[in-house]
Amino acid sequence: MAVSAQAQPNIALIKYWGKRDALRNLPAVSSLSVTLDSLHSRMTVDLDESLAEDLLEVNGVMRPDMLARVTRCLDEVCGPKRCHAHVTSSSNFPIAAGLASSASAFAALVVAADGAVAGHRPSGELARIAGHASGSAARSLFGGFVELAAGDHEIDVRQLLAMDEWPLTVLVAITEQGPKAVGSGEAMKRGAASSPFYSTWVVRQENDMATALDAVHARDFEKLAAVAEHNCLKMHSVMWTSRPPIVYWNTATLDCLQTIRELQAAGVGVFFTIDAGPQVKAVCLPGDAATVRAALQDTPGVQRLMESRLGPGARLLDS
Ligand code: PMV
């Protein structure tokens, strides 16, 4: 029987960048994210005894090149003796473009696969499995504000606040639609091996996490804004100082930052964050979202704007 699940991407405010253990995909640093609502990935897992191999279809196209990670994840959820699966995936936003599509995809995959074998695993366990495929995917199992603690042996994920406990709006400014040139796994490896800033990045992370946790619990927007922007720029400094350097930004990325700076100077409640891609995420107080949207729409190079509230974690869909 085919089982479907949905998950939303999450946007890290304190970033995961670097692996403590590449084999087990353990993050070198803890991270904190918000799960979105209106962007989503849907995954259907159909375990079928008549199949000779696993099949993966992404947005209507067969993708054997993306199958290996999916197969490993299915083995982990369903066991190595499972029958082969036809996996169908669809997302309502650009994939592999720095919009956390692997997070929503693997979070939805583990939930659908668990449903297909009636595993009834708790979200924390499914988060650990999703995290083996994509570190950030572990966070999309939960909604609202989520903490991923970098444990020594296993990743450890928990919800800090539910989506309606501190409602925020996220605007995503798309400045380039194509897939990114360097994947985050390769980029992290390069940063750890060659950036002179990498070790400082790792050592300072617990300070940023502590500040952000305080800000979230106190619903202190300005404090969260300051530490999130600082943390994002530090991560990009590691990328820029990797050898060869990795620069995901384009001129429109910088123009969006300028727009956000001007809004902040005018007292608008907004801050930016940027992941492994050129898109800018503007996190704002809901009452200021319309002002931020209008300003980003007028920013040169912004091709498309997507708006989302905070949303729930990954879940099964009715068949
Ligand atoms: O989970 P991955 O391997 O796609 O890495 C995610 C890296 C960032 O999006 C840049 C940061 C983060 O914490 O999500």
Short mmCIF file of C-alpha atoms and ligand atoms in Angstrom, two decimals:
data_model
loop_
_atom_site.label_atom_id
_atom_site.label_comp_id
_atom_site.label_asym_id
_atom_site.label_seq_id
_atom_site.Cartn_x
_atom_site.Cartn_y
_atom_site.Cartn_z
CA MET A 1 0.00 0.00 0.00
CA ALA A 2 1.27 3.49 -0.82
CA VAL A 3 1.77 5.76 2.19
CA SER A 4 2.27 9.53 1.88
CA ALA A 5 3.72 12.10 4.24
CA GLN A 6 4.37 15.83 4.15
CA ALA A 7 7.10 17.94 5.72
CA GLN A 8 8.11 21.57 5.45
CA PRO A 9 11.62 22.93 5.12
CA ASN A 10 13.14 24.55 8.17
CA ILE A 11 15.30 27.65 8.22
CA ALA A 12 18.23 27.64 10.65
CA LEU A 13 18.67 30.81 12.71
CA ILE A 14 21.76 29.30 14.34
CA LYS A 15 23.41 27.24 11.64
CA TYR A 16 24.61 23.70 11.33
CA TRP A 17 27.87 23.85 9.36
CA GLY A 18 30.46 21.11 9.72
CA LYS A 19 30.42 17.45 10.70
CA ARG A 20 31.87 15.85 13.81
CA ASP A 21 31.59 12.41 12.21
CA ALA A 22 31.03 12.23 8.45
CA LEU A 23 30.21 8.50 8.48
CA ARG A 24 27.34 8.88 10.94
CA ASN A 25 26.58 12.40 9.69
CA LEU A 26 26.86 13.88 13.18
CA PRO A 27 26.93 17.69 13.20
CA ALA A 28 29.97 19.44 14.69
CA VAL A 29 27.75 22.15 16.16
CA SER A 30 24.27 22.51 17.61
CA SER A 31 21.68 24.48 15.65
CA LEU A 32 18.30 26.16 16.05
CA SER A 33 15.64 26.50 13.38
CA VAL A 34 12.09 27.46 12.57
CA THR A 35 9.88 25.12 10.56
CA LEU A 36 7.90 26.74 7.74
CA ASP A 37 4.28 26.22 6.78
CA SER A 38 3.44 27.05 3.16
CA LEU A 39 6.46 25.47 1.45
CA HIS A 40 6.32 21.69 1.51
CA SER A 41 7.60 18.38 0.18
CA ARG A 42 5.36 15.37 -0.16
CA MET A 43 6.71 11.84 -0.33
CA THR A 44 4.89 8.64 -1.18
CA VAL A 45 6.47 5.27 -0.40
CA ASP A 46 5.00 2.24 -2.13
CA LEU A 47 6.68 -1.00 -1.03
CA ASP A 48 6.05 -3.35 -3.95
CA GLU A 49 7.12 -7.01 -4.08
CA SER A 50 7.03 -6.99 -7.88
CA LEU A 51 9.82 -4.39 -8.17
CA ALA A 52 13.39 -5.50 -8.97
CA GLU A 53 14.92 -2.30 -7.61
CA ASP A 54 14.01 0.95 -5.84
CA LEU A 55 12.66 3.71 -8.06
CA LEU A 56 12.69 7.43 -7.32
CA GLU A 57 10.57 10.01 -9.08
CA VAL A 58 11.12 13.69 -8.16
CA ASN A 59 8.60 16.24 -9.44
CA GLY A 60 7.56 13.84 -12.19
CA VAL A 61 11.10 12.93 -13.38
CA MET A 62 12.90 9.64 -12.65
CA ARG A 63 16.07 10.50 -10.65
CA PRO A 64 18.37 7.43 -10.34
CA ASP A 65 21.20 9.88 -9.49
CA MET A 66 19.44 10.80 -6.22
CA LEU A 67 18.46 7.24 -5.31
CA ALA A 68 21.42 6.09 -3.16
CA ARG A 69 20.61 8.31 -0.15
CA VAL A 70 16.92 7.42 -0.40
CA THR A 71 17.67 3.69 -0.51
CA ARG A 72 19.93 3.95 2.57
CA CYS A 73 17.23 5.83 4.42
CA LEU A 74 14.56 3.25 3.47
CA ASP A 75 16.87 0.43 4.63
CA GLU A 76 17.25 2.16 7.97
CA VAL A 77 13.51 2.71 8.48
CA CYS A 78 12.13 -0.51 6.92
CA GLY A 79 15.05 -2.88 7.51
CA PRO A 80 17.40 -4.37 4.90
CA LYS A 81 15.02 -7.27 4.18
CA ARG A 82 12.26 -4.95 2.92
CA CYS A 83 10.90 -5.27 -0.60
CA HIS A 84 11.78 -2.58 -3.13
CA ALA A 85 9.95 0.71 -3.14
CA HIS A 86 8.59 3.17 -5.64
CA VAL A 87 9.20 6.57 -4.04
CA THR A 88 7.49 9.64 -5.44
CA SER A 89 8.47 13.12 -4.30
CA SER A 90 7.04 16.53 -5.08
CA SER A 91 7.87 19.97 -3.70
CA ASN A 92 6.07 23.27 -4.27
CA PHE A 93 9.35 25.27 -4.29
CA PRO A 94 12.73 25.06 -6.13
CA ILE A 95 14.86 22.11 -4.99
CA ALA A 96 18.65 22.06 -4.35
CA ALA A 97 18.77 25.86 -4.38
CA GLY A 98 19.52 26.64 -0.73
CA LEU A 99 15.90 26.32 0.37
CA ALA A 100 16.31 23.23 2.57
CA SER A 101 14.52 20.92 0.14
CA SER A 102 16.58 17.95 1.37
CA ALA A 103 15.37 18.69 4.91
CA SER A 104 11.69 18.54 4.01
CA ALA A 105 12.20 15.62 1.61
CA PHE A 106 14.01 13.32 4.05
CA ALA A 107 11.73 14.27 6.95
CA ALA A 108 8.71 13.34 4.82
CA LEU A 109 10.48 10.19 3.59
CA VAL A 110 11.13 8.74 7.06
CA VAL A 111 7.54 9.39 8.13
CA ALA A 112 6.10 7.82 4.95
CA ALA A 113 8.46 4.82 5.16
CA ASP A 114 7.65 4.31 8.85
CA GLY A 115 3.95 4.44 7.93
CA ALA A 116 4.51 1.88 5.17
CA VAL A 117 5.87 -0.65 7.69
CA ALA A 118 3.52 0.48 10.50
CA GLY A 119 6.61 1.20 12.60
CA HIS A 120 4.96 3.83 14.81
CA ARG A 121 8.35 5.20 15.82
CA PRO A 122 8.38 8.38 17.90
CA SER A 123 9.39 11.60 16.10
CA GLY A 124 12.72 11.78 17.96
CA GLU A 125 13.77 8.40 16.57
CA LEU A 126 12.64 9.27 13.04
CA ALA A 127 14.51 12.58 13.37
CA ARG A 128 17.75 10.70 14.09
CA ILE A 129 17.25 8.54 11.00
CA ALA A 130 16.41 11.55 8.80
CA GLY A 131 19.51 13.26 10.21
CA HIS A 132 21.72 10.46 8.94
CA ALA A 133 20.65 11.42 5.39
CA SER A 134 20.65 15.21 5.82
CA GLY A 135 21.60 16.84 9.12
CA SER A 136 19.02 19.59 8.83
CA ALA A 137 16.24 17.09 7.98
CA ALA A 138 16.21 15.99 11.61
CA ARG A 139 14.76 19.39 12.53
CA SER A 140 11.82 19.18 10.08
CA LEU A 141 10.29 16.32 12.10
CA PHE A 142 9.18 19.01 14.55
CA GLY A 143 7.23 22.24 14.11
CA GLY A 144 7.80 25.76 15.44
CA PHE A 145 11.21 26.46 17.00
CA VAL A 146 13.50 23.43 17.05
CA GLU A 147 16.87 22.72 18.66
CA LEU A 148 19.30 20.16 17.28
CA ALA A 149 21.93 19.43 19.92
CA ALA A 150 25.21 18.04 18.61
CA GLY A 151 25.54 14.96 20.80
CA ASP A 152 28.68 12.85 20.97
CA HIS A 153 26.96 9.68 19.81
CA GLU A 154 23.65 10.65 18.30
CA ILE A 155 21.88 13.78 17.22
CA ASP A 156 19.29 14.92 19.63
CA VAL A 157 16.37 17.04 18.41
CA ARG A 158 13.55 18.70 20.33
CA GLN A 159 10.88 21.29 19.92
CA LEU A 160 11.46 24.50 21.89
CA LEU A 161 8.21 26.33 21.09
CA ALA A 162 5.18 25.24 19.09
CA MET A 163 4.41 27.25 15.95
CA ASP A 164 1.75 29.43 17.60
CA GLU A 165 3.76 30.12 20.77
CA TRP A 166 5.76 32.83 18.99
CA PRO A 167 4.21 33.53 15.58
CA LEU A 168 6.73 34.93 13.11
CA THR A 169 6.58 35.34 9.35
CA VAL A 170 9.35 34.28 6.97
CA LEU A 171 9.72 35.83 3.52
CA VAL A 172 11.96 33.96 1.11
CA ALA A 173 13.47 36.10 -1.64
CA ILE A 174 14.50 33.93 -4.60
CA THR A 175 17.37 35.56 -6.45
CA GLU A 176 18.41 32.59 -8.63
CA GLN A 177 16.43 29.49 -9.58
CA GLY A 178 19.11 26.98 -10.64
CA PRO A 179 20.67 24.31 -8.43
CA LYS A 180 23.72 25.33 -6.40
CA ALA A 181 27.23 24.67 -7.72
CA VAL A 182 28.60 22.99 -4.55
CA GLY A 183 26.44 20.77 -2.33
CA SER A 184 26.44 21.48 1.41
CA GLY A 185 28.15 18.16 2.32
CA GLU A 186 31.13 18.87 0.07
CA ALA A 187 31.21 22.53 1.15
CA MET A 188 31.28 21.61 4.84
CA LYS A 189 34.15 19.18 4.26
CA ARG A 190 36.11 21.85 2.43
CA GLY A 191 35.50 24.41 5.19
CA ALA A 192 36.67 22.07 7.94
CA ALA A 193 39.78 21.14 5.98
CA SER A 194 40.85 24.58 4.82
CA SER A 195 39.18 27.60 6.42
CA PRO A 196 41.31 29.30 9.11
CA PHE A 197 38.03 30.37 10.74
CA TYR A 198 36.51 26.89 11.07
CA SER A 199 37.81 26.01 14.53
CA THR A 200 36.68 29.38 15.93
CA TRP A 201 33.28 28.85 14.33
CA VAL A 202 32.89 25.53 16.18
CA VAL A 203 34.17 26.84 19.54
CA ARG A 204 31.90 29.91 19.53
CA GLN A 205 28.75 28.08 18.55
CA GLU A 206 27.62 27.18 22.06
CA ASN A 207 27.66 30.91 22.99
CA ASP A 208 25.43 31.76 20.04
CA MET A 209 23.13 28.86 20.90
CA ALA A 210 22.81 30.02 24.51
CA THR A 211 22.00 33.58 23.42
CA ALA A 212 19.45 32.37 20.87
CA LEU A 213 17.80 30.00 23.37
CA ASP A 214 17.44 32.88 25.85
CA ALA A 215 15.98 35.08 23.10
CA VAL A 216 13.46 32.42 22.04
CA HIS A 217 12.30 31.70 25.57
CA ALA A 218 11.97 35.46 26.30
CA ARG A 219 10.39 36.13 22.83
CA ASP A 220 13.08 38.83 22.45
CA PHE A 221 13.05 39.59 18.70
CA GLU A 222 15.95 42.06 18.72
CA LYS A 223 18.21 39.71 20.62
CA LEU A 224 17.35 36.83 18.28
CA ALA A 225 17.87 39.08 15.24
CA ALA A 226 21.34 40.14 16.35
CA VAL A 227 22.64 36.65 17.13
CA ALA A 228 21.04 35.05 14.04
CA GLU A 229 22.58 37.58 11.61
CA HIS A 230 25.95 37.30 13.33
CA ASN A 231 25.85 33.50 13.20
CA CYS A 232 24.85 33.48 9.53
CA LEU A 233 27.68 35.83 8.56
CA LYS A 234 30.18 33.70 10.49
CA MET A 235 29.06 30.59 8.59
CA HIS A 236 29.47 32.40 5.28
CA SER A 237 32.90 33.65 6.39
CA VAL A 238 33.93 30.02 6.78
CA MET A 239 32.64 29.32 3.25
CA TRP A 240 34.40 32.34 1.73
CA THR A 241 37.70 31.45 3.39
CA SER A 242 37.58 27.81 2.30
CA ARG A 243 40.01 26.76 -0.39
CA PRO A 244 38.82 26.91 -3.12
CA PRO A 245 36.35 29.51 -1.79
CA ILE A 246 32.61 28.97 -1.82
CA VAL A 247 30.52 32.08 -2.43
CA TYR A 248 26.83 31.34 -2.83
CA TRP A 249 25.77 35.00 -2.89
CA ASN A 250 25.02 37.11 -5.94
CA THR A 251 24.47 40.86 -6.26
CA ALA A 252 20.75 40.51 -5.53
CA THR A 253 21.61 38.71 -2.27
CA LEU A 254 23.55 41.82 -1.21
CA ASP A 255 20.78 44.13 -2.40
CA CYS A 256 18.31 42.22 -0.19
CA LEU A 257 20.64 42.67 2.79
CA GLN A 258 20.76 46.40 2.06
CA THR A 259 16.95 46.54 1.92
CA ILE A 260 16.72 44.75 5.26
CA ARG A 261 19.29 47.09 6.83
CA GLU A 262 17.22 50.09 5.70
CA LEU A 263 14.04 48.54 7.10
CA GLN A 264 15.78 47.90 10.42
CA ALA A 265 16.97 51.52 10.54
CA ALA A 266 13.33 52.58 10.09
CA GLY A 267 12.30 50.44 13.08
CA VAL A 268 10.78 47.51 11.15
CA GLY A 269 11.01 44.13 12.95
CA VAL A 270 13.00 42.04 10.47
CA PHE A 271 16.30 40.19 10.20
CA PHE A 272 18.00 38.16 7.49
CA THR A 273 19.48 34.73 7.24
CA ILE A 274 21.05 32.95 4.23
CA ASP A 275 21.87 29.25 3.74
CA ALA A 276 23.94 27.37 1.19
CA GLY A 277 22.56 29.35 -1.73
CA PRO A 278 21.86 32.90 -2.89
CA GLN A 279 18.30 33.17 -1.50
CA VAL A 280 17.62 35.56 1.39
CA LYS A 281 15.22 34.65 4.16
CA ALA A 282 13.72 37.64 5.96
CA VAL A 283 12.32 36.68 9.36
CA CYS A 284 9.81 39.27 10.53
CA LEU A 285 7.21 40.14 13.10
CA PRO A 286 3.83 39.34 11.50
CA GLY A 287 2.65 42.96 11.78
CA ASP A 288 5.66 44.09 9.71
CA ALA A 289 5.44 41.39 7.01
CA ALA A 290 3.54 43.54 4.47
CA THR A 291 6.17 46.32 4.71
CA VAL A 292 9.03 43.83 4.32
CA ARG A 293 7.31 42.12 1.39
CA ALA A 294 6.81 45.45 -0.45
CA ALA A 295 10.45 46.46 0.10
CA LEU A 296 11.85 43.10 -1.04
CA GLN A 297 9.56 43.08 -4.08
CA ASP A 298 11.12 46.39 -5.14
CA THR A 299 14.68 45.12 -4.61
CA PRO A 300 16.58 44.61 -7.90
CA GLY A 301 17.17 40.95 -8.78
CA VAL A 302 14.44 39.45 -6.62
CA GLN A 303 12.73 37.00 -8.98
CA ARG A 304 10.09 35.63 -6.68
CA LEU A 305 8.93 36.04 -3.08
CA MET A 306 7.44 33.28 -0.97
CA GLU A 307 5.80 33.97 2.38
CA SER A 308 5.24 31.54 5.20
CA ARG A 309 4.16 31.43 8.79
CA LEU A 310 5.73 28.90 11.11
CA GLY A 311 4.32 25.43 10.62
CA PRO A 312 4.03 21.96 12.13
CA GLY A 313 6.42 19.02 11.88
CA ALA A 314 6.39 16.14 9.40
CA ARG A 315 3.23 14.06 9.37
CA LEU A 316 1.38 11.31 7.55
CA LEU A 317 -1.17 12.35 4.95
CA ASP A 318 -4.46 10.55 4.52
CA SER A 319 -4.13 8.02 1.71
O1 PMV B 1 21.44 19.32 6.08
P1 PMV B 1 22.35 19.78 5.03
O2 PMV B 1 23.45 18.84 4.76
O3 PMV B 1 21.59 20.18 3.78
O4 PMV B 1 23.06 21.16 5.54
C1 PMV B 1 22.35 22.31 5.90
C2 PMV B 1 23.25 23.49 5.98
C3 PMV B 1 22.58 24.85 6.13
O5 PMV B 1 21.30 24.88 5.53
C4 PMV B 1 23.45 25.89 5.42
C5 PMV B 1 22.48 25.28 7.59
C6 PMV B 1 21.39 24.64 8.40
O6 PMV B 1 21.56 24.54 9.63
O7 PMV B 1 20.34 24.28 7.85
#
